């Protein structure tokens, strides 16, 4: 044994330190434990919790993104805390409370900048991904939502109070901020398509979704779905839908109908509504199962113990599952074989095989909400 | 047991109006569902702060009405389909006393 070590030492290039026994991070992930301000480190292949990171503050409505090497997670807390977490050491290596109240963030395409979307004071702050030192501070006339990374070290965001949309270019010495006009009344969230072509802004204060063509030199707002559900009374919205992870499949967008128990299907090219699917409740997350025709949907309280699977070809519900109480989030294995589902009130993460749609394992977690696999590091918009 | 209940009722008038197990559910609802917009620690989010300090100037009855009927043109929904008037009043007092 000792000889083997000596041989390894001789073979190793002096240019590289050799973390021979270190874990890889490619099948790790983090689960947000919202009540305790902690993160559960999970191993996707082993179906196991392998560690816990504590001291992250108020993690209600928290999200995170990963460094390009999948070594670090940047965690965006409700209390304005931005934390950098080491996936291998399972420690917080840097933390700044950068605002009073924040909602989410994004990492630039090159991994050099981390941007945070803030409610109070409203605006976007941009940080050095290495040190978390402040790089830029862009105030806004209200709460910022829907912050996404755009290729070329850029970010786009939207203001809830005013409906304004901005594109910020951080490639040069000074940030260049371009106003992209008005998306509409009270945009609640926004998302960028997987090809970074379209920035879609969901509206709460009026019917509709506004699309921006980010491949255009001068992106302009284009509103669609302006009259969905007009034949029925809107229901109270007990939880705002989330658009990150919006399903883009079969040449369509699968969108949550705000205030209705429906999914809306829109042709990606024409932006015309092609179908609606009646579902169990008001959709919160509508997420495409990778490499499949299916989208999975969870629902707002009080109908949040159910998950449905919808076929994007026929627009019909093909399965209804009851994973547990208060299902908050779903995360797919990158190639789609499994989906991990958080049940906040059962204090569990449930793992389903997507082919059989049977539960194959479960992991104890403390009031789990968002689940984030490290593979997100390589997907624009995540 | 009866004296304990009496004591609880005296110490915390709001608790008298809903059964203890329902009160636990309401507490959970405030933390988790109200917390979605108002923050787990109620310091605000998309919705305004609901800390005792923030609500100091508001009457419980008025807050209960907002809980039940929502605020039109905002993201605050009416919770009347899910709550009785007694439960809404319990939540309003719970927020103010917390």
Coordinates of C-alpha atoms in Angstrom, one line a residue:
Chain A
X1 CA 0.0 0.0 0.0
X2 CA 2.7 2.4 1.0
X3 CA 4.5 1.6 -2.3
X4 CA 1.4 2.4 -4.3
X5 CA 1.3 5.8 -2.6
X6 CA 5.0 6.4 -3.4
X7 CA 4.4 5.5 -7.0
X8 CA 1.4 7.8 -7.2
X9 CA 3.5 10.6 -5.7
X10 CA 6.2 10.0 -8.3
X11 CA 3.8 9.9 -11.2
X12 CA 1.9 13.0 -10.2
X13 CA 2.9 16.1 -12.0
X14 CA 4.3 18.7 -9.6
X15 CA 2.0 21.3 -11.2
X16 CA -1.1 19.7 -9.7
X17 CA -2.0 19.0 -6.2
X18 CA -3.6 15.7 -6.0
X19 CA -7.0 15.5 -4.2
X20 CA -6.9 11.7 -4.8
X21 CA -9.6 11.0 -2.2
X22 CA -11.8 13.9 -2.8
X23 CA -15.4 13.4 -3.9
X24 CA -16.6 14.5 -7.3
X25 CA -19.6 16.9 -7.3
X26 CA -21.3 15.9 -10.5
X27 CA -24.1 13.9 -8.8
X28 CA -24.4 16.1 -5.7
X29 CA -27.2 18.5 -5.0
X30 CA -28.6 20.8 -2.3
X31 CA -32.0 20.8 -0.7
X32 CA -33.2 24.0 1.0
X33 CA -34.5 23.4 4.5
X34 CA -36.5 26.6 4.8
X35 CA -37.5 26.6 8.4
X36 CA -34.0 25.9 9.9
X37 CA -31.9 28.0 7.4
X38 CA -29.9 25.0 6.4
X39 CA -29.0 23.1 3.3
X40 CA -29.0 19.3 3.0
X41 CA -26.3 18.0 0.8
X42 CA -27.5 15.0 -1.2
X43 CA -25.9 12.4 -3.4
X44 CA -28.1 11.7 -6.3
X45 CA -26.7 8.3 -7.3
X46 CA -26.7 7.0 -3.7
X47 CA -30.2 8.4 -2.9
X48 CA -28.6 9.7 0.3
X49 CA -28.1 12.8 2.4
X50 CA -24.4 13.1 2.9
X51 CA -24.1 16.4 4.9
X52 CA -25.7 19.5 6.1
X53 CA -24.6 23.2 5.9
X54 CA -26.1 25.5 8.5
X55 CA -26.2 29.2 9.3
X56 CA -27.7 30.5 6.0
X57 CA -30.3 32.8 7.6
X58 CA -33.9 33.1 6.4
X59 CA -34.3 30.6 3.6
X60 CA -38.0 31.1 3.0
X61 CA -38.2 31.5 -0.8
X62 CA -34.5 30.7 -1.2
X63 CA -32.8 29.6 -4.4
X64 CA -29.3 29.0 -5.5
X65 CA -27.1 28.6 -8.5
X66 CA -23.7 26.8 -9.1
X67 CA -20.2 27.7 -10.2
X68 CA -19.1 26.3 -13.5
X69 CA -16.9 23.7 -11.8
X70 CA -19.8 22.6 -9.6
X71 CA -17.7 23.2 -6.6
X72 CA -19.6 26.1 -5.1
X73 CA -23.2 27.0 -4.6
X74 CA -24.4 30.6 -4.4
X75 CA -27.4 30.7 -2.1
X76 CA -29.9 33.6 -2.2
X77 CA -31.8 34.0 1.0
X78 CA -35.0 35.9 1.7
X79 CA -33.2 38.1 4.3
X80 CA -30.8 39.5 1.7
X81 CA -28.1 37.1 2.5
X82 CA -25.8 35.9 -0.3
X83 CA -23.8 32.9 0.8
X84 CA -21.1 30.9 -1.1
X85 CA -21.1 27.3 0.0
X86 CA -18.3 24.7 -0.7
X87 CA -19.9 21.5 -1.9
X88 CA -17.0 19.4 -0.8
X89 CA -16.1 20.9 2.5
X90 CA -19.7 21.5 3.3
X91 CA -19.0 24.9 4.7
X92 CA -20.0 28.5 4.1
X93 CA -16.8 30.1 2.6
X94 CA -18.2 33.6 2.1
X95 CA -21.4 35.4 3.1
X96 CA -22.7 39.0 2.7
X97 CA -26.0 40.4 3.8
X98 CA -26.3 42.6 0.8
X99 CA -29.9 43.9 1.1
X100 CA -32.8 43.8 3.5
X101 CA -35.0 41.5 1.5
X102 CA -34.2 39.5 -1.7
X103 CA -35.8 37.1 -4.0
X104 CA -33.3 35.3 -6.1
X105 CA -30.2 35.4 -8.2
X106 CA -28.2 34.3 -11.2
X107 CA -24.6 33.6 -12.3
X108 CA -23.1 35.0 -15.4
X109 CA -22.4 32.6 -18.3
X110 CA -18.6 32.7 -17.6
X111 CA -19.1 32.1 -13.9
X112 CA -17.3 35.3 -12.9
X113 CA -20.3 37.3 -11.6
X114 CA -23.2 36.6 -9.3
X115 CA -26.3 38.9 -9.4
X116 CA -29.0 39.2 -6.8
X117 CA -32.5 40.4 -7.3
X118 CA -33.7 42.6 -4.3
X119 CA -37.0 43.6 -2.9
X120 CA -35.8 46.0 -0.3
X121 CA -34.2 48.2 -1.3
X122 CA -35.3 47.3 -4.8
X123 CA -32.7 46.7 -7.5
X124 CA -30.0 44.3 -8.6
X125 CA -26.5 44.0 -7.1
X126 CA -23.7 42.2 -8.9
X127 CA -20.8 40.5 -7.1
X128 CA -17.5 39.0 -7.9
X129 CA -18.1 35.2 -7.8
X130 CA -14.8 34.6 -6.2
X131 CA -14.8 37.0 -3.3
X132 CA -18.4 38.2 -3.2
X133 CA -17.1 41.7 -3.4
X134 CA -19.6 44.2 -4.8
X135 CA -19.1 44.9 -8.5
X136 CA -22.2 47.0 -9.4
X137 CA -25.3 48.3 -7.7
X138 CA -28.2 49.0 -10.0
X139 CA -31.2 50.5 -8.1
X140 CA -34.8 50.1 -9.3
X141 CA -38.1 51.9 -8.8
X142 CA -39.5 48.8 -7.0
X143 CA -39.0 45.1 -6.3
X144 CA -37.0 43.3 -8.9
X145 CA -38.0 39.8 -10.0
X146 CA -37.2 37.4 -12.8
X147 CA -33.4 37.9 -12.8
X148 CA -31.8 35.7 -15.4
X149 CA -28.3 35.3 -17.0
X150 CA -28.0 36.2 -20.6
X151 CA -25.0 35.1 -22.6
X152 CA -22.1 37.6 -22.9
X153 CA -21.8 38.3 -19.2
X154 CA -25.3 40.0 -19.2
X155 CA -28.3 39.8 -17.0
X156 CA -32.0 40.7 -17.5
X157 CA -34.5 41.6 -14.8
X158 CA -38.0 43.0 -14.3
X159 CA -39.6 45.4 -11.8
X160 CA -42.8 44.2 -10.1
X161 CA -44.1 47.6 -9.2
X162 CA -43.5 49.4 -12.6
X163 CA -43.4 46.5 -15.2
X164 CA -40.1 47.8 -16.6
X165 CA -37.6 45.3 -18.0
X166 CA -33.9 45.9 -18.1
X167 CA -30.9 44.3 -19.8
X168 CA -27.6 44.8 -18.1
X169 CA -24.2 44.2 -19.8
X170 CA -21.4 43.6 -17.4
X171 CA -18.7 42.6 -19.9
X172 CA -16.9 45.9 -19.9
X173 CA -15.4 48.1 -17.3
X174 CA -18.6 50.0 -16.7
X175 CA -22.0 48.3 -16.7
X176 CA -24.3 49.2 -19.6
X177 CA -28.0 49.2 -18.6
X178 CA -30.6 49.2 -21.4
X179 CA -34.3 49.7 -20.7
X180 CA -36.4 47.3 -22.7
X181 CA -39.7 48.9 -22.3
X182 CA -42.7 47.8 -20.2
X183 CA -43.9 44.2 -19.9
X184 CA -47.2 45.0 -18.3
X185 CA -48.9 45.3 -14.9
X186 CA -47.3 43.6 -11.9
X187 CA -45.0 41.0 -13.5
X188 CA -44.6 38.2 -11.0
X189 CA -41.7 36.3 -12.5
X190 CA -39.7 35.9 -15.6
X191 CA -37.7 33.2 -17.3
X192 CA -35.3 32.8 -20.2
X193 CA -35.8 29.9 -22.7
X194 CA -33.2 27.2 -22.8
X195 CA -31.7 28.6 -26.0
X196 CA -31.5 32.1 -24.4
X197 CA -33.6 33.3 -27.3
X198 CA -36.7 34.5 -25.5
X199 CA -37.2 36.3 -22.1
X200 CA -40.8 35.5 -21.0
X201 CA -42.4 37.7 -18.3
X202 CA -45.5 36.4 -16.5
X203 CA -48.1 39.1 -15.5
X204 CA -50.2 39.1 -12.4
X205 CA -51.9 42.5 -12.6
X206 CA -53.3 41.8 -16.0
X207 CA -53.8 38.7 -18.2
X208 CA -50.9 37.7 -20.3
X209 CA -47.3 36.9 -20.8
X210 CA -44.8 39.3 -22.5
X211 CA -42.0 37.9 -24.7
X212 CA -38.7 39.6 -25.6
X213 CA -36.5 38.3 -28.4
X214 CA -33.0 38.6 -26.9
X215 CA -31.4 37.6 -30.1
X216 CA -32.6 40.9 -31.5
X217 CA -30.4 44.0 -31.3
X218 CA -33.4 45.9 -30.0
X219 CA -35.7 43.6 -28.1
X220 CA -39.3 44.8 -27.8
X221 CA -42.2 43.6 -25.7
X222 CA -44.6 41.3 -27.4
X223 CA -47.7 40.4 -25.3
X224 CA -49.6 37.1 -25.7
X225 CA -52.2 35.0 -23.9
X226 CA -54.0 38.2 -23.1
X227 CA -57.4 36.7 -22.7
X228 CA -57.0 33.2 -21.2
X229 CA -59.7 32.0 -18.9
X230 CA -61.9 35.0 -19.7
X231 CA -65.1 32.9 -19.6
X232 CA -64.7 32.1 -15.9
X233 CA -64.2 34.0 -12.8
X234 CA -60.6 34.1 -11.6
X235 CA -59.9 32.2 -8.3
X236 CA -57.8 33.6 -5.5
X237 CA -54.1 33.0 -6.0
X238 CA -52.7 31.5 -2.8
X239 CA -49.2 31.1 -4.3
X240 CA -47.6 32.8 -7.1
X241 CA -46.5 30.4 -9.9
X242 CA -42.8 30.1 -10.5
X243 CA -41.4 30.4 -13.9
X244 CA -37.9 29.1 -13.6
X245 CA -38.1 25.6 -15.0
X246 CA -41.0 26.5 -17.2
X247 CA -41.6 23.7 -19.6
X248 CA -40.5 24.2 -23.2
X249 CA -41.4 21.1 -25.1
X250 CA -42.7 19.8 -28.4
X251 CA -42.3 23.3 -29.9
X252 CA -44.6 24.7 -27.1
X253 CA -44.5 26.6 -23.9
X254 CA -46.4 24.9 -21.1
X255 CA -47.5 27.8 -18.9
X256 CA -49.4 28.0 -15.6
X257 CA -52.8 29.8 -15.8
X258 CA -52.8 32.4 -13.0
X259 CA -56.0 32.0 -11.0
X260 CA -57.2 28.9 -12.9
X261 CA -56.8 25.1 -12.5
X262 CA -55.2 24.9 -16.0
X263 CA -52.1 24.6 -18.0
X264 CA -51.9 26.7 -21.1
X265 CA -50.1 25.5 -24.2
X266 CA -48.6 28.1 -26.5
X267 CA -46.9 27.5 -29.9
X268 CA -43.4 28.6 -29.4
X269 CA -43.1 30.3 -32.9
X270 CA -46.4 32.0 -33.3
X271 CA -47.2 32.6 -29.5
X272 CA -50.7 31.4 -30.2
X273 CA -52.6 29.3 -27.6
X274 CA -52.9 25.8 -28.9
X275 CA -54.6 24.0 -26.0
X276 CA -55.5 24.0 -22.4
X277 CA -55.3 21.2 -19.9
X278 CA -57.6 21.1 -16.9
X279 CA -55.5 20.1 -13.9
X280 CA -55.8 19.3 -10.2
X281 CA -55.2 22.9 -8.9
X282 CA -53.4 26.2 -9.6
X283 CA -50.1 25.2 -11.1
X284 CA -46.9 26.5 -9.3
X285 CA -44.1 24.7 -11.1
X286 CA -44.5 23.3 -14.6
X287 CA -41.3 21.4 -15.4
X288 CA -40.4 19.3 -18.4
X289 CA -39.0 15.8 -17.8
X290 CA -35.8 15.8 -19.8
X291 CA -35.7 13.7 -22.9
X292 CA -39.4 13.0 -22.8
X293 CA -42.8 14.4 -24.0
X294 CA -43.9 14.9 -20.4
X295 CA -44.3 17.8 -18.1
X296 CA -44.7 17.5 -14.3
X297 CA -46.9 20.0 -12.4
X298 CA -47.3 20.8 -8.7
X299 CA -50.0 23.0 -7.2
X300 CA -50.7 25.9 -4.8
X301 CA -52.1 25.4 -1.3
X302 CA -54.5 23.9 -0.3
X303 CA -54.3 21.4 -3.2
X304 CA -50.5 20.9 -2.8
X305 CA -50.4 17.2 -1.9
X306 CA -50.6 16.2 -5.6
X307 CA -48.3 16.1 -8.6
X308 CA -49.6 15.5 -12.1
X309 CA -47.9 14.4 -15.3
X310 CA -49.1 15.8 -18.6
X311 CA -48.3 14.6 -22.1
X312 CA -47.3 17.5 -24.3
X313 CA -48.4 15.8 -27.5
X314 CA -52.0 15.1 -26.4
X315 CA -52.3 17.8 -23.6
X316 CA -53.8 15.2 -21.3
X317 CA -53.0 14.2 -17.7
X318 CA -51.5 10.8 -17.9
X319 CA -50.7 10.3 -14.2
X320 CA -51.7 11.8 -10.8
X321 CA -49.4 11.1 -7.9
X322 CA -49.8 11.9 -4.2
X323 CA -46.2 12.2 -3.0
X324 CA -47.0 13.9 0.4
X325 CA -48.1 17.0 2.1
X326 CA -47.2 20.4 0.8
X327 CA -45.2 19.5 -2.3
X328 CA -43.1 22.5 -3.0
X329 CA -40.6 21.6 -5.7
X330 CA -39.4 19.0 -8.2
X331 CA -36.0 18.4 -9.7
X332 CA -35.1 16.0 -12.5
X333 CA -31.9 14.0 -12.9
X334 CA -30.2 15.7 -15.8
X335 CA -31.1 12.9 -18.2
X336 CA -34.6 12.5 -16.8
X337 CA -34.5 9.1 -15.2
X338 CA -35.6 10.3 -11.8
X339 CA -37.5 13.1 -10.2
X340 CA -36.9 14.3 -6.7
X341 CA -39.9 15.9 -5.0
X342 CA -39.9 17.9 -1.8
X343 CA -42.8 17.4 0.7
X344 CA -42.4 20.2 3.2
X345 CA -45.0 19.0 5.7
X346 CA -43.9 15.4 5.7
X347 CA -40.3 16.4 6.1
X348 CA -39.2 14.2 3.2
X349 CA -37.7 14.3 -0.2
X350 CA -39.3 11.6 -2.4
X351 CA -37.5 10.0 -5.3
X352 CA -39.6 8.7 -8.2
X353 CA -38.5 6.6 -11.2
X354 CA -39.9 8.6 -14.1
X355 CA -40.5 5.6 -16.3
X356 CA -42.6 3.5 -13.8
X357 CA -43.7 6.7 -11.9
X358 CA -43.1 4.6 -8.7
X359 CA -41.4 5.9 -5.6
X360 CA -37.9 4.3 -5.3
X361 CA -36.5 6.0 -2.3
X362 CA -37.0 8.8 0.2
X363 CA -34.7 11.0 2.3
X364 CA -35.5 12.8 5.6
X365 CA -35.2 16.5 5.3
X366 CA -36.4 19.4 7.6
X367 CA -39.3 21.3 5.9
X368 CA -37.6 20.9 2.4
X369 CA -38.4 23.3 -0.4
X370 CA -36.1 23.8 -3.4
X371 CA -34.0 20.9 -4.7
X372 CA -31.0 21.9 -6.9
X373 CA -28.7 19.4 -8.6
X374 CA -25.2 20.5 -9.5
X375 CA -25.9 19.8 -13.2
X376 CA -27.7 23.2 -13.2
X377 CA -24.2 24.7 -13.5
X378 CA -24.2 24.0 -17.2
X379 CA -27.7 25.2 -18.1
X380 CA -28.3 28.8 -19.2
X381 CA -31.0 30.4 -17.1
X382 CA -30.5 28.2 -14.1
Chain B
X1 CA -57.2 19.8 33.1
X2 CA -60.1 22.1 33.1
X3 CA -58.2 24.6 35.2
X4 CA -55.3 24.5 32.8
X5 CA -57.7 25.3 29.9
X6 CA -59.2 28.1 31.9
X7 CA -55.8 29.4 32.6
X8 CA -54.8 29.3 28.9
X9 CA -58.1 31.0 28.0
X10 CA -57.4 33.8 30.4
X11 CA -53.8 34.2 29.4
X12 CA -54.5 34.2 25.7
X13 CA -58.0 35.3 24.7
X14 CA -57.5 34.5 21.0
X15 CA -57.0 30.9 21.8
X16 CA -60.5 30.6 23.2
X17 CA -62.1 30.9 19.8
X18 CA -60.5 28.0 18.0
X19 CA -59.7 24.5 19.1
X20 CA -56.0 23.9 20.1
X21 CA -55.3 21.5 17.2
X22 CA -56.8 23.9 14.7
X23 CA -54.7 26.7 16.3
X24 CA -51.6 24.6 15.6
X25 CA -52.7 24.3 12.0
X26 CA -53.3 28.1 11.7
X27 CA -49.9 28.8 13.2
X28 CA -48.4 26.5 10.6
X29 CA -50.3 28.2 7.9
X30 CA -49.1 31.6 9.0
X31 CA -45.5 30.5 9.0
X32 CA -45.6 28.6 5.7
X33 CA -48.4 30.0 3.5
X34 CA -48.5 33.6 4.6
X35 CA -44.7 33.3 4.8
X36 CA -44.5 32.6 1.0
X37 CA -45.1 36.3 0.5
X38 CA -44.6 38.0 3.9
X39 CA -41.5 36.0 4.8
X40 CA -40.9 33.2 7.2
X41 CA -40.0 35.7 9.9
X42 CA -42.8 38.1 8.6
X43 CA -40.3 40.8 7.8
X44 CA -42.0 41.1 4.3
X45 CA -41.4 40.0 0.8
X46 CA -43.8 40.5 -2.1
X47 CA -46.2 41.3 0.7
X48 CA -45.7 43.9 3.4
X49 CA -44.1 43.1 6.8
X50 CA -46.4 41.5 9.4
X51 CA -44.3 41.9 12.5
X52 CA -46.0 43.1 15.7
X53 CA -44.2 46.4 15.2
X54 CA -45.5 46.8 11.6
X55 CA -49.0 45.9 12.7
X56 CA -49.0 48.0 15.9
X57 CA -51.3 50.7 14.5
X58 CA -53.8 48.2 13.0
X59 CA -56.9 46.8 14.7
X60 CA -57.3 43.0 14.8
X61 CA -60.8 43.3 13.3
X62 CA -59.5 45.3 10.3
X63 CA -56.7 42.8 9.7
X64 CA -59.1 39.9 9.9
X65 CA -61.2 41.6 7.1
X66 CA -58.1 41.9 5.0
X67 CA -57.3 38.2 5.6
X68 CA -60.8 37.2 4.7
X69 CA -61.4 39.4 1.7
X70 CA -57.9 40.2 0.4
X71 CA -56.9 43.5 -1.1
X72 CA -58.2 44.0 -4.7
X73 CA -55.6 44.9 -7.3
X74 CA -52.8 43.4 -5.2
X75 CA -51.4 39.9 -4.7
X76 CA -53.2 39.6 -1.4
X77 CA -55.9 36.9 -2.0
X78 CA -59.1 36.5 -0.1
X79 CA -58.7 33.6 2.4
X80 CA -62.4 33.3 3.1
X81 CA -62.7 30.0 1.2
X82 CA -60.2 28.5 3.6
X83 CA -60.9 30.3 6.9
X84 CA -63.8 31.1 9.2
X85 CA -64.2 34.6 10.6
X86 CA -63.1 33.4 14.0
X87 CA -60.0 31.8 12.5
X88 CA -59.1 35.0 10.7
X89 CA -59.5 37.0 13.9
X90 CA -57.3 34.4 15.7
X91 CA -54.6 34.9 13.1
X92 CA -54.9 38.7 13.3
X93 CA -54.4 38.6 17.1
X94 CA -51.7 36.0 16.8
X95 CA -49.8 38.3 14.5
X96 CA -50.2 41.3 16.7
X97 CA -49.3 39.5 19.9
X98 CA -46.5 37.4 18.6

